[in-house]
Structure formats: C-alpha cells, structure tokens
Amino acid sequence: MWYAIVGSDKPDSLERRTANRGAHLARLEALQNDGRLLVAGPFPAIDNEDPGTAGFSGSLIVAEFESLEAALDWAEADPYRLAGVYQTIDVRPFRKVLPK
C-alpha cells in the first residue's frame, strides 16, 4: 500500500538539512530503484522554487510499504529525522486515484 509521509522541519534547520541531504536522497533513490516511490520533495518556506536562506518547512514522500508500521519505521530512520531536521513526522495510508 502507498503511504504519505510528511516531515515538518524544526525552525532554523536549513544547515542540518543541507548537511544530511545526500543521505536522505540516497534512501529515496533506493525506494525509486525498487519501484516503490511515487513522489518526493520539499516544501519551500516561501512561495519560490528556490527559497534560498528562507529554507524549507518540511517534506512530502509518497512511497509503497508493506504496512503502516514499516512506513513509520522507515520514516523514523530517515537521516533528516535522526539529524534533528524534522520536528514531527506524520505517516498516513494513501490511496492513489490519479493519474491512472
């Protein structure tokens, strides 16, 4: 089943986000290589594709996992979570309707 993972950044976490981006992306690329990643990306903190020093307010990942527990475990082990970038993580089942 698909699961939506929303990580909300702590204030002033851009430096930690930048330092851990490579490890974070490597885990996402592993999901993609397994055909289990639907979409992933950050939420700019301002209305701009490149928010610069304003940074990001969080991230969205929609990926396939065997269970909610597996999705939660994966999210809790994310480098952004371990480095203190994410203040909170919300994981919910997701039902893809479109595009078909």
Tab-separated table of N, CA and C in Angstrom:
chain	number	residue	atom	x	y	z
A	1	MET	N	0.835	-1.175	0.000
A	1	MET	CA	0.000	0.000	0.000
A	1	MET	C	0.889	1.252	0.000
A	2	TRP	N	0.335	2.333	-0.542
A	2	TRP	CA	1.028	3.614	-0.533
A	2	TRP	C	0.849	4.284	0.822
A	3	TYR	N	1.879	5.047	1.223
A	3	TYR	CA	1.826	5.827	2.465
A	3	TYR	C	2.386	7.212	2.192
A	4	ALA	N	1.699	8.231	2.723
A	4	ALA	CA	2.173	9.608	2.650
A	4	ALA	C	2.935	9.906	3.936
A	5	ILE	N	4.139	10.372	3.782
A	5	ILE	CA	4.992	10.747	4.914
A	5	ILE	C	5.236	12.245	4.808
A	6	VAL	N	4.819	12.975	5.837
A	6	VAL	CA	5.031	14.416	5.877
A	6	VAL	C	5.928	14.722	7.067
A	7	GLY	N	7.117	15.204	6.772
A	7	GLY	CA	8.044	15.638	7.809
A	7	GLY	C	7.990	17.152	7.910
A	8	SER	N	7.779	17.668	9.116
A	8	SER	CA	7.754	19.116	9.341
A	8	SER	C	9.066	19.542	9.980
A	9	ASP	N	9.730	20.502	9.345
A	9	ASP	CA	11.047	20.934	9.803
A	9	ASP	C	10.977	21.748	11.091
A	10	LYS	N	12.013	21.607	11.892
A	10	LYS	CA	12.212	22.481	13.047
A	10	LYS	C	12.617	23.860	12.525
A	11	PRO	N	12.352	24.901	13.284
A	11	PRO	CA	12.849	26.222	12.878
A	11	PRO	C	14.375	26.213	12.775
A	12	ASP	N	14.889	26.973	11.851
A	12	ASP	CA	16.335	27.149	11.678
A	12	ASP	C	17.088	25.836	11.461
A	13	SER	N	16.509	24.938	10.671
A	13	SER	CA	17.139	23.633	10.435
A	13	SER	C	17.775	23.513	9.050
A	14	LEU	N	17.858	24.621	8.308
A	14	LEU	CA	18.377	24.552	6.939
A	14	LEU	C	19.800	24.001	6.890
A	15	GLU	N	20.654	24.405	7.808
A	15	GLU	CA	22.035	23.910	7.797
A	15	GLU	C	22.085	22.398	8.009
A	16	ARG	N	21.290	21.876	8.931
A	16	ARG	CA	21.242	20.420	9.161
A	16	ARG	C	20.641	19.711	7.955
A	17	ARG	N	19.631	20.327	7.351
A	17	ARG	CA	19.009	19.742	6.151
A	17	ARG	C	20.050	19.617	5.047
A	18	THR	N	20.783	20.691	4.799
A	18	THR	CA	21.800	20.700	3.748
A	18	THR	C	22.891	19.658	4.017
A	19	ALA	N	23.321	19.557	5.251
A	19	ALA	CA	24.390	18.618	5.610
A	19	ALA	C	23.973	17.163	5.451
A	20	ASN	N	22.679	16.870	5.572
A	20	ASN	CA	22.202	15.481	5.529
A	20	ASN	C	21.435	15.143	4.253
A	21	ARG	N	21.428	16.054	3.302
A	21	ARG	CA	20.656	15.863	2.071
A	21	ARG	C	21.100	14.628	1.287
A	22	GLY	N	22.394	14.415	1.168
A	22	GLY	CA	22.899	13.276	0.393
A	22	GLY	C	22.396	11.950	0.935
A	23	ALA	N	22.466	11.769	2.238
A	23	ALA	CA	21.996	10.519	2.856
A	23	ALA	C	20.491	10.373	2.719
A	24	HIS	N	19.772	11.487	2.857
A	24	HIS	CA	18.313	11.466	2.699
A	24	HIS	C	17.941	11.046	1.271
A	25	LEU	N	18.598	11.667	0.286
A	25	LEU	CA	18.304	11.336	-1.115
A	25	LEU	C	18.686	9.902	-1.467
A	26	ALA	N	19.743	9.388	-0.875
A	26	ALA	CA	20.154	8.001	-1.152
A	26	ALA	C	19.048	7.022	-0.752
A	27	ARG	N	18.389	7.266	0.375
A	27	ARG	CA	17.299	6.380	0.800
A	27	ARG	C	16.110	6.485	-0.154
A	28	LEU	N	15.842	7.706	-0.630
A	28	LEU	CA	14.746	7.892	-1.581
A	28	LEU	C	15.071	7.222	-2.916
A	29	GLU	N	16.320	7.334	-3.345
A	29	GLU	CA	16.730	6.690	-4.594
A	29	GLU	C	16.628	5.174	-4.489
A	30	ALA	N	16.888	4.614	-3.319
A	30	ALA	CA	16.734	3.166	-3.126
A	30	ALA	C	15.269	2.771	-3.292
A	31	LEU	N	14.352	3.579	-2.741
A	31	LEU	CA	12.923	3.308	-2.944
A	31	LEU	C	12.565	3.409	-4.423
A	32	GLN	N	13.103	4.428	-5.088
A	32	GLN	CA	12.823	4.606	-6.510
A	32	GLN	C	13.338	3.419	-7.320
A	33	ASN	N	14.539	2.973	-7.022
A	33	ASN	CA	15.120	1.835	-7.744
A	33	ASN	C	14.312	0.558	-7.541
A	34	ASP	N	13.635	0.451	-6.400
A	34	ASP	CA	12.770	-0.698	-6.120
A	34	ASP	C	11.371	-0.519	-6.700
A	35	GLY	N	11.097	0.618	-7.352
A	35	GLY	CA	9.777	0.888	-7.915
A	35	GLY	C	8.733	1.221	-6.854
A	36	ARG	N	9.180	1.713	-5.702
A	36	ARG	CA	8.267	1.958	-4.583
A	36	ARG	C	8.077	3.433	-4.260
A	37	LEU	N	8.611	4.338	-5.070
A	37	LEU	CA	8.496	5.767	-4.801
A	37	LEU	C	7.556	6.405	-5.812
A	38	LEU	N	6.501	7.051	-5.321
A	38	LEU	CA	5.560	7.740	-6.192
A	38	LEU	C	5.993	9.187	-6.400
A	39	VAL	N	6.330	9.878	-5.305
A	39	VAL	CA	6.747	11.277	-5.375
A	39	VAL	C	7.480	11.633	-4.084
A	40	ALA	N	8.399	12.585	-4.189
A	40	ALA	CA	9.105	13.076	-3.003
A	40	ALA	C	9.632	14.468	-3.286
A	41	GLY	N	9.587	15.317	-2.275
A	41	GLY	CA	10.142	16.652	-2.425
A	41	GLY	C	9.869	17.509	-1.211
A	42	PRO	N	10.578	18.648	-1.150
A	42	PRO	CA	10.448	19.539	-0.004
A	42	PRO	C	9.350	20.591	-0.218
A	43	PHE	N	8.930	21.192	0.891
A	43	PHE	CA	8.016	22.332	0.884
A	43	PHE	C	8.851	23.598	1.090
A	44	PRO	N	9.025	24.445	0.063
A	44	PRO	CA	9.750	25.693	0.280
A	44	PRO	C	9.033	26.536	1.345
A	45	ALA	N	9.808	27.213	2.167
A	45	ALA	CA	9.237	28.020	3.245
A	45	ALA	C	8.579	29.296	2.722
A	46	ILE	N	8.918	29.671	1.489
A	46	ILE	CA	8.293	30.830	0.845
A	46	ILE	C	7.808	30.402	-0.531
A	47	ASP	N	7.005	31.240	-1.157
A	47	ASP	CA	6.432	30.929	-2.464
A	47	ASP	C	7.463	31.157	-3.564
A	48	ASN	N	8.434	30.231	-3.621
A	48	ASN	CA	9.503	30.349	-4.590
A	48	ASN	C	10.119	28.972	-4.791
A	49	GLU	N	10.386	28.620	-6.024
A	49	GLU	CA	11.013	27.332	-6.343
A	49	GLU	C	12.327	27.146	-5.587
A	50	ASP	N	13.114	28.236	-5.517
A	50	ASP	CA	14.378	28.222	-4.774
A	50	ASP	C	14.260	29.212	-3.617
A	51	PRO	N	13.957	28.722	-2.415
A	51	PRO	CA	13.702	29.634	-1.300
A	51	PRO	C	14.956	30.257	-0.689
A	52	GLY	N	16.140	29.865	-1.161
A	52	GLY	CA	17.381	30.429	-0.631
A	52	GLY	C	17.488	30.240	0.872
A	53	THR	N	17.853	31.291	1.566
A	53	THR	CA	18.071	31.194	3.009
A	53	THR	C	16.780	31.038	3.804
A	54	ALA	N	15.618	31.248	3.160
A	54	ALA	CA	14.330	31.014	3.848
A	54	ALA	C	14.173	29.521	4.146
A	55	GLY	N	14.796	28.693	3.312
A	55	GLY	CA	14.791	27.249	3.554
A	55	GLY	C	13.474	26.572	3.244
A	56	PHE	N	13.203	25.535	4.007
A	56	PHE	CA	12.055	24.674	3.757
A	56	PHE	C	11.273	24.470	5.049
A	57	SER	N	9.999	24.173	4.885
A	57	SER	CA	9.160	23.930	6.065
A	57	SER	C	8.924	22.449	6.311
A	58	GLY	N	9.365	21.610	5.381
A	58	GLY	CA	9.180	20.172	5.533
A	58	GLY	C	9.307	19.454	4.213
A	59	SER	N	8.845	18.204	4.209
A	59	SER	CA	8.948	17.361	3.014
A	59	SER	C	7.739	16.445	2.905
A	60	LEU	N	7.455	16.033	1.660
A	60	LEU	CA	6.421	15.041	1.377
A	60	LEU	C	7.062	13.875	0.650
A	61	ILE	N	6.765	12.676	1.118
A	61	ILE	CA	7.199	11.452	0.459
A	61	ILE	C	5.974	10.560	0.347
A	62	VAL	N	5.693	10.058	-0.835
A	62	VAL	CA	4.644	9.056	-1.008
A	62	VAL	C	5.333	7.821	-1.574
A	63	ALA	N	5.302	6.755	-0.783
A	63	ALA	CA	6.024	5.535	-1.161
A	63	ALA	C	5.230	4.311	-0.724
A	64	GLU	N	5.594	3.189	-1.304
A	64	GLU	CA	4.912	1.921	-1.026
A	64	GLU	C	5.674	1.144	0.049
A	65	PHE	N	4.918	0.678	1.051
A	65	PHE	CA	5.473	-0.139	2.128
A	65	PHE	C	4.524	-1.292	2.402
A	66	GLU	N	5.034	-2.319	3.071
A	66	GLU	CA	4.225	-3.496	3.387
A	66	GLU	C	3.129	-3.201	4.399
A	67	SER	N	3.369	-2.209	5.269
A	67	SER	CA	2.415	-1.910	6.333
A	67	SER	C	2.658	-0.508	6.860
A	68	LEU	N	1.715	-0.010	7.626
A	68	LEU	CA	1.876	1.280	8.277
A	68	LEU	C	3.085	1.251	9.214
A	69	GLU	N	3.253	0.155	9.923
A	69	GLU	CA	4.390	0.023	10.836
A	69	GLU	C	5.720	0.122	10.079
A	70	ALA	N	5.795	-0.519	8.912
A	70	ALA	CA	7.013	-0.459	8.107
A	70	ALA	C	7.269	0.964	7.617
A	71	ALA	N	6.215	1.671	7.228
A	71	ALA	CA	6.363	3.060	6.789
A	71	ALA	C	6.819	3.950	7.941
A	72	LEU	N	6.245	3.747	9.120
A	72	LEU	CA	6.652	4.512	10.303
A	72	LEU	C	8.114	4.255	10.652
A	73	ASP	N	8.519	2.998	10.627
A	73	ASP	CA	9.908	2.643	10.923
A	73	ASP	C	10.862	3.293	9.927
A	74	TRP	N	10.501	3.257	8.648
A	74	TRP	CA	11.331	3.864	7.615
A	74	TRP	C	11.451	5.369	7.854
A	75	ALA	N	10.335	6.018	8.140
A	75	ALA	CA	10.333	7.467	8.364
A	75	ALA	C	11.159	7.853	9.587
A	76	GLU	N	11.058	7.095	10.648
A	76	GLU	CA	11.800	7.407	11.877
A	76	GLU	C	13.306	7.235	11.687
A	77	ALA	N	13.721	6.411	10.723
A	77	ALA	CA	15.141	6.184	10.459
A	77	ALA	C	15.703	7.129	9.392
A	78	ASP	N	14.883	8.054	8.906
A	78	ASP	CA	15.339	8.983	7.880
A	78	ASP	C	16.460	9.876	8.433
A	79	PRO	N	17.493	10.124	7.641
A	79	PRO	CA	18.584	10.979	8.108
A	79	PRO	C	18.130	12.364	8.570
A	80	TYR	N	17.106	12.908	7.950
A	80	TYR	CA	16.597	14.210	8.405
A	80	TYR	C	16.008	14.099	9.809
A	81	ARG	N	15.333	13.025	10.113
A	81	ARG	CA	14.785	12.821	11.451
A	81	ARG	C	15.924	12.627	12.462
A	82	LEU	N	16.876	11.787	12.115
A	82	LEU	CA	17.983	11.495	13.017
A	82	LEU	C	18.864	12.716	13.269
A	83	ALA	N	18.960	13.617	12.294
A	83	ALA	CA	19.797	14.811	12.428
A	83	ALA	C	19.064	15.984	13.075
A	84	GLY	N	17.789	15.793	13.375
A	84	GLY	CA	17.039	16.868	14.006
A	84	GLY	C	16.493	17.903	13.043
A	85	VAL	N	16.357	17.556	11.773
A	85	VAL	CA	15.728	18.456	10.807
A	85	VAL	C	14.223	18.436	11.020
A	86	TYR	N	13.646	17.236	11.059
A	86	TYR	CA	12.204	17.109	11.233
A	86	TYR	C	11.831	17.230	12.705
A	87	GLN	N	10.876	18.101	12.968
A	87	GLN	CA	10.324	18.231	14.315
A	87	GLN	C	9.265	17.161	14.536
A	88	THR	N	8.451	16.941	13.503
A	88	THR	CA	7.411	15.916	13.571
A	88	THR	C	7.363	15.169	12.247
A	89	ILE	N	6.857	13.952	12.319
A	89	ILE	CA	6.606	13.146	11.121
A	89	ILE	C	5.200	12.582	11.227
A	90	ASP	N	4.426	12.758	10.160
A	90	ASP	CA	3.075	12.222	10.089
A	90	ASP	C	3.061	11.189	8.962
A	91	VAL	N	2.625	9.975	9.263
A	91	VAL	CA	2.570	8.905	8.260
A	91	VAL	C	1.135	8.418	8.178
A	92	ARG	N	0.598	8.417	6.959
A	92	ARG	CA	-0.795	8.004	6.744
A	92	ARG	C	-0.910	7.114	5.514
A	93	PRO	N	-1.835	6.169	5.551
A	93	PRO	CA	-2.121	5.413	4.335
A	93	PRO	C	-2.599	6.381	3.230
A	94	PHE	N	-2.239	6.084	1.992
A	94	PHE	CA	-2.559	6.943	0.865
A	94	PHE	C	-3.118	6.089	-0.253
A	95	ARG	N	-4.226	6.529	-0.810
A	95	ARG	CA	-4.845	5.799	-1.923
A	95	ARG	C	-4.688	6.614	-3.195
A	96	LYS	N	-3.863	6.137	-4.099
A	96	LYS	CA	-3.638	6.827	-5.372
A	96	LYS	C	-4.840	6.598	-6.295
A	97	VAL	N	-5.385	7.704	-6.804
A	97	VAL	CA	-6.511	7.628	-7.724
A	97	VAL	C	-6.072	8.087	-9.121
A	98	LEU	N	-5.431	9.237	-9.204
A	98	LEU	CA	-4.983	9.781	-10.467
A	98	LEU	C	-3.536	10.250	-10.352
A	99	PRO	N	-2.785	10.244	-11.397
A	99	PRO	CA	-3.129	9.682	-12.689
A	99	PRO	C	-3.175	8.164	-12.652
A	100	LYS	N	-3.889	7.627	-13.594
A	100	LYS	CA	-4.037	6.165	-13.658
A	100	LYS	C	-2.831	5.544	-14.287
